Coordinates of C-alpha atoms and ligand atoms in Angstrom, one line a residue:
M183 CA -163.9 120.2 107.7
P184 CA -165.0 118.9 111.2
A185 CA -165.4 115.2 111.5
P186 CA -168.6 113.4 112.7
T187 CA -168.0 112.3 116.3
L188 CA -169.6 108.9 116.0
A189 CA -167.3 106.7 113.9
P190 CA -164.3 105.1 115.5
P191 CA -161.4 104.0 113.3
P192 CA -161.7 100.5 111.7
D193 CA -160.8 97.8 114.3
Q194 CA -157.7 96.0 113.1
A195 CA -158.5 92.8 115.1
L196 CA -162.0 92.6 113.5
I197 CA -160.5 93.0 110.1
L198 CA -158.1 90.2 110.8
R199 CA -160.9 88.0 112.1
G200 CA -162.8 88.7 108.9
L201 CA -159.9 87.5 106.9
G202 CA -160.2 84.1 108.7
V203 CA -157.7 81.4 107.7
D204 CA -156.1 83.8 105.1
A205 CA -155.2 86.4 107.7
A206 CA -151.5 85.3 107.6
R207 CA -151.3 86.4 104.0
F208 CA -151.9 90.0 105.0
V209 CA -150.2 92.7 107.1
V210 CA -152.9 95.2 108.1
E211 CA -152.1 98.5 109.7
V212 CA -154.7 101.1 110.8
V213 CA -153.7 104.7 111.5
A214 CA -155.8 107.6 112.8
E215 CA -154.5 110.1 110.3
C216 CA -152.1 110.5 107.4
A217 CA -151.7 112.7 104.4
S218 CA -152.3 110.0 101.8
T219 CA -152.1 106.2 102.4
N220 CA -150.6 105.9 98.9
D221 CA -147.7 108.1 100.0
S222 CA -147.3 106.6 103.5
I223 CA -147.1 103.0 102.2
R224 CA -144.7 103.8 99.4
T225 CA -141.5 102.9 101.2
T226 CA -142.9 99.9 103.1
D227 CA -141.1 96.6 102.4
I228 CA -143.5 93.8 101.7
A229 CA -142.4 90.8 103.8
P230 CA -141.6 87.7 101.8
D231 CA -144.6 85.7 103.1
T232 CA -147.0 88.6 102.8
A233 CA -149.3 88.8 99.8
L234 CA -150.7 92.3 100.5
H235 CA -149.5 94.9 103.0
V236 CA -152.4 97.1 103.8
L237 CA -152.5 100.6 105.3
I238 CA -155.9 102.0 106.3
A239 CA -156.3 105.6 107.4
H240 CA -159.3 106.8 109.4
R241 CA -158.6 110.3 108.0
Q242 CA -156.6 111.5 105.1
T243 CA -155.5 115.2 105.1
A244 CA -154.2 115.2 101.5
G245 CA -155.9 112.3 99.7
R246 CA -155.0 112.1 96.0
G247 CA -157.1 111.0 93.1
R248 CA -156.2 110.2 89.5
R249 CA -154.7 112.8 87.2
G250 CA -153.4 115.1 89.9
R251 CA -156.9 115.6 91.5
S252 CA -157.5 115.6 95.2
W253 CA -159.6 113.0 96.9
E254 CA -161.8 114.4 99.6
S255 CA -163.3 112.1 102.2
V256 CA -164.8 112.3 105.7
Q257 CA -163.7 109.9 108.4
G258 CA -166.2 107.2 109.1
Q259 CA -168.1 108.0 106.0
S260 CA -165.7 106.3 103.6
L261 CA -162.9 103.8 103.6
T262 CA -159.5 105.1 102.5
F263 CA -156.7 102.5 102.2
S264 CA -153.8 101.4 100.1
C265 CA -152.3 98.0 99.5
A266 CA -148.7 97.3 98.5
W267 CA -148.4 94.4 96.1
R268 CA -145.3 92.8 94.6
L269 CA -145.4 93.3 90.8
P270 CA -144.6 90.3 88.7
N271 CA -141.1 90.8 87.3
D272 CA -142.2 90.7 83.7
A273 CA -145.0 93.3 84.1
S274 CA -143.9 96.2 81.9
A275 CA -146.5 99.0 82.0
P276 CA -149.3 97.6 84.2
V277 CA -152.1 99.5 82.4
A278 CA -154.5 96.6 83.2
L279 CA -153.8 96.4 86.9
P280 CA -156.4 99.0 87.9
L281 CA -159.0 97.1 85.8
T282 CA -158.2 93.9 87.8
V283 CA -158.6 95.9 91.0
G284 CA -161.9 97.4 89.9
L285 CA -163.2 94.0 89.0
A286 CA -162.2 92.6 92.4
L287 CA -163.9 95.6 94.2
A288 CA -167.1 95.2 92.2
E289 CA -167.2 91.4 93.0
A290 CA -166.5 92.0 96.7
I291 CA -169.2 94.7 97.0
E292 CA -171.7 92.5 95.2
S293 CA -171.0 89.7 97.6
L294 CA -172.2 92.1 100.4
G295 CA -175.6 92.1 98.9
V296 CA -175.5 95.0 96.5
S297 CA -176.3 94.6 92.8
Q298 CA -176.0 96.9 89.7
L299 CA -172.2 97.2 90.0
T300 CA -170.5 98.3 86.8
L301 CA -167.0 99.4 85.9
K302 CA -165.9 102.6 84.2
W303 CA -162.6 102.4 82.4
P304 CA -160.0 102.7 83.7
N305 CA -160.7 102.5 87.4
D306 CA -164.0 103.7 88.8
V307 CA -166.6 101.4 90.3
L308 CA -170.2 102.5 89.7
L309 CA -173.2 101.5 91.6
D310 CA -176.5 102.1 89.8
G311 CA -174.5 104.3 87.4
R312 CA -172.9 106.5 90.2
K313 CA -169.4 106.4 91.5
V314 CA -169.0 104.4 94.7
A315 CA -165.3 103.8 94.6
G316 CA -162.1 105.2 93.0
I317 CA -158.8 103.5 92.5
L318 CA -155.3 105.0 92.2
V319 CA -152.6 102.6 91.2
E320 CA -149.0 103.7 91.3
V321 CA -145.8 101.8 90.6
T322 CA -142.7 102.2 92.7
G323 CA -139.6 100.3 93.8
S324 CA -136.4 99.2 92.2
Q325 CA -136.1 97.6 88.7
T326 CA -135.6 94.2 90.4
Q327 CA -138.4 94.5 92.9
R328 CA -141.2 96.7 91.8
K329 CA -144.4 97.1 93.7
A330 CA -147.8 98.4 92.9
I331 CA -149.4 100.8 95.4
I332 CA -153.1 100.2 95.1
G333 CA -155.1 103.0 96.6
I334 CA -158.8 102.7 97.1
G335 CA -161.4 105.2 98.3
L336 CA -164.9 103.7 98.9
N337 CA -168.0 105.6 99.9
L338 CA -169.6 103.8 102.8
L339 CA -172.2 106.2 104.1
R340 CA -174.3 109.1 103.0
T341 CA -174.9 111.5 105.9
H342 CA -176.8 114.7 106.2
E343 CA -173.8 116.7 107.5
Y344 CA -171.5 115.8 104.6
P345 CA -173.3 115.1 101.4
L346 CA -171.5 113.2 98.6
P347 CA -170.4 115.0 95.5
D348 CA -172.7 115.0 92.5
G349 CA -172.6 111.7 90.6
A350 CA -171.5 109.8 93.7
T351 CA -173.3 107.2 95.8
A352 CA -172.5 105.2 98.9
L353 CA -173.1 101.6 99.9
S354 CA -175.6 102.7 102.6
D355 CA -177.9 104.0 99.8
H356 CA -178.2 100.4 98.6
L357 CA -178.3 98.3 101.8
P358 CA -181.0 98.1 104.5
T359 CA -178.4 98.7 107.2
A360 CA -175.1 100.6 107.2
P361 CA -172.3 98.2 106.5
E362 CA -169.6 97.5 109.1
P363 CA -166.3 98.9 107.8
E364 CA -164.3 95.9 109.0
T365 CA -166.6 93.5 107.2
V366 CA -166.4 95.5 104.0
L367 CA -162.6 95.8 104.3
A368 CA -162.1 92.0 104.9
T369 CA -164.4 91.1 102.0
I370 CA -162.5 93.5 99.7
L371 CA -159.1 92.3 100.7
L372 CA -159.9 88.6 100.2
R373 CA -161.3 89.2 96.8
L374 CA -158.5 91.5 95.8
D375 CA -155.9 88.9 96.9
A376 CA -157.7 86.3 94.8
R377 CA -158.0 88.4 91.7
L378 CA -154.4 89.7 92.0
A379 CA -153.3 86.1 92.2
D380 CA -155.1 85.5 88.9
H381 CA -153.5 88.5 87.4
R382 CA -150.0 87.4 88.5
K383 CA -150.6 84.0 86.9
G384 CA -152.1 84.9 83.6
G385 CA -152.2 88.7 83.3
F386 CA -155.4 90.5 82.6
T387 CA -156.2 88.3 79.7
A388 CA -158.1 85.7 81.8
L389 CA -160.0 88.5 83.6
R390 CA -160.9 90.5 80.5
E391 CA -164.3 88.8 79.8
A392 CA -165.4 89.3 83.5
W393 CA -164.4 92.9 83.3
Q394 CA -166.3 93.4 80.0
Q395 CA -169.5 91.9 81.4
R396 CA -169.5 94.8 83.8
D397 CA -168.4 97.5 81.4
A398 CA -170.7 100.5 82.0
F399 CA -170.0 102.1 78.6
A400 CA -169.9 99.1 76.2
G401 CA -171.4 100.0 72.8
R402 CA -172.0 103.6 73.9
Q403 CA -170.9 106.9 72.4
V404 CA -168.3 108.5 74.6
S405 CA -165.8 111.3 74.8
I406 CA -162.4 110.6 76.2
R407 CA -160.3 113.5 77.4
G408 CA -156.6 112.9 77.6
D409 CA -153.9 115.4 78.5
D410 CA -154.3 117.5 75.4
I411 CA -156.6 115.5 73.1
E412 CA -160.2 114.5 73.1
H413 CA -161.3 111.3 71.3
L414 CA -164.9 110.7 70.3
G415 CA -166.2 107.2 69.5
V416 CA -168.0 104.1 70.5
C417 CA -166.6 101.9 73.3
E418 CA -165.7 98.4 72.0
G419 CA -164.4 97.0 75.2
V420 CA -160.8 96.5 76.4
A421 CA -157.8 94.8 75.0
D422 CA -155.7 92.1 76.8
D423 CA -153.3 94.8 78.1
G424 CA -156.1 96.9 79.5
A425 CA -156.2 99.5 76.7
L426 CA -159.7 100.9 75.9
L427 CA -160.8 100.1 72.4
L428 CA -162.6 103.1 70.8
R429 CA -164.2 102.9 67.4
T430 CA -164.5 106.0 65.3
G431 CA -165.8 105.3 61.9
Q432 CA -163.8 102.4 60.5
T433 CA -160.9 102.9 62.8
T434 CA -160.3 101.4 66.3
T435 CA -158.0 103.3 68.5
R436 CA -156.3 102.0 71.6
I437 CA -156.6 104.5 74.5
L438 CA -154.1 104.1 77.3
S439 CA -155.2 106.9 79.6
G440 CA -157.9 109.5 79.9
D441 CA -161.3 110.4 81.5
V442 CA -164.4 108.8 79.9
S443 CA -167.7 110.6 79.8
L444 CA -170.9 109.9 77.9
R445 CA -171.3 112.0 74.9
A446 CA -174.6 113.8 74.5
A447 CA -176.6 112.4 71.5
T448 CA -176.5 114.9 68.6
Ligands
LIG624 C1 -159.9 108.5 91.7 O1 -161.1 108.2 91.6 O2 -159.4 109.6 91.2 C2 -159.0 107.7 92.6 C3 -159.2 108.0 94.1 C4 -158.3 107.1 95.0 C5 -158.4 107.6 96.4 C6 -157.7 106.7 97.3 S1 -158.1 107.0 99.0 C7 -156.8 105.9 99.5 C8 -155.6 106.2 98.6 N1 -154.8 107.3 99.1 C9 -154.9 108.4 98.3 O3 -154.3 109.5 98.5 N2 -155.7 108.1 97.2 C10 -156.2 106.7 97.3

């Protein structure tokens, strides 16, 4: 797919400026192209005094989404980046980490002047009910030093040349002027750093209420498709460990992975 000619890659110096006094907590790299930022950052060592090591790609040639799907994006039209974060040593299966990341993303985007941000379990950010950002969290590293690779794809612009997929939206649909990528990135990184620090201190428990206030599907009939099973029920929020709580009749089931969609009323 040919790229629009206008957009230059995000400017690393402007991102660092946007991070202000906290810039020293981050390492920020910008590359013109890579296959997938999640794959490229996988072997990066996080320096001891770095909170988040960030890799931003202007263009991804093999971007990956959840559950083995591909993530298509057009350079300049979206942000594609990954952050390497040291996992707390006691974090077993970090099911809740994508929820913390989604919350941080929603809060950051809201602070740019956009409202109607909600969260779709486990890791989509919705704007006015449409997907504006997706998150792919993967865990890697040795048993003693594990790290989370937090991949984020965010739709910045809608253009005539490259329309967004059905059910998707872009920040530019909701703002009077197109957002500067560097401002958006710095805003997200600062909020992500703050929410990850909360997560490191107290796990997802302390963030659960804030997540549930943005839950797009709370109290709604949904269908959840896992690898080889479909659950039907009503969303009852999330547990402290990030599991989705689904009520079917008198039973509440804990769901740890799957795709949620609204179930048509019968
Ligand atoms: C999803 O909604 O399925 C998750 C999409 C995650 C896409 C981002 S783009 C940056 C990072 N690199 C990848 O290959 N994927 C993530």
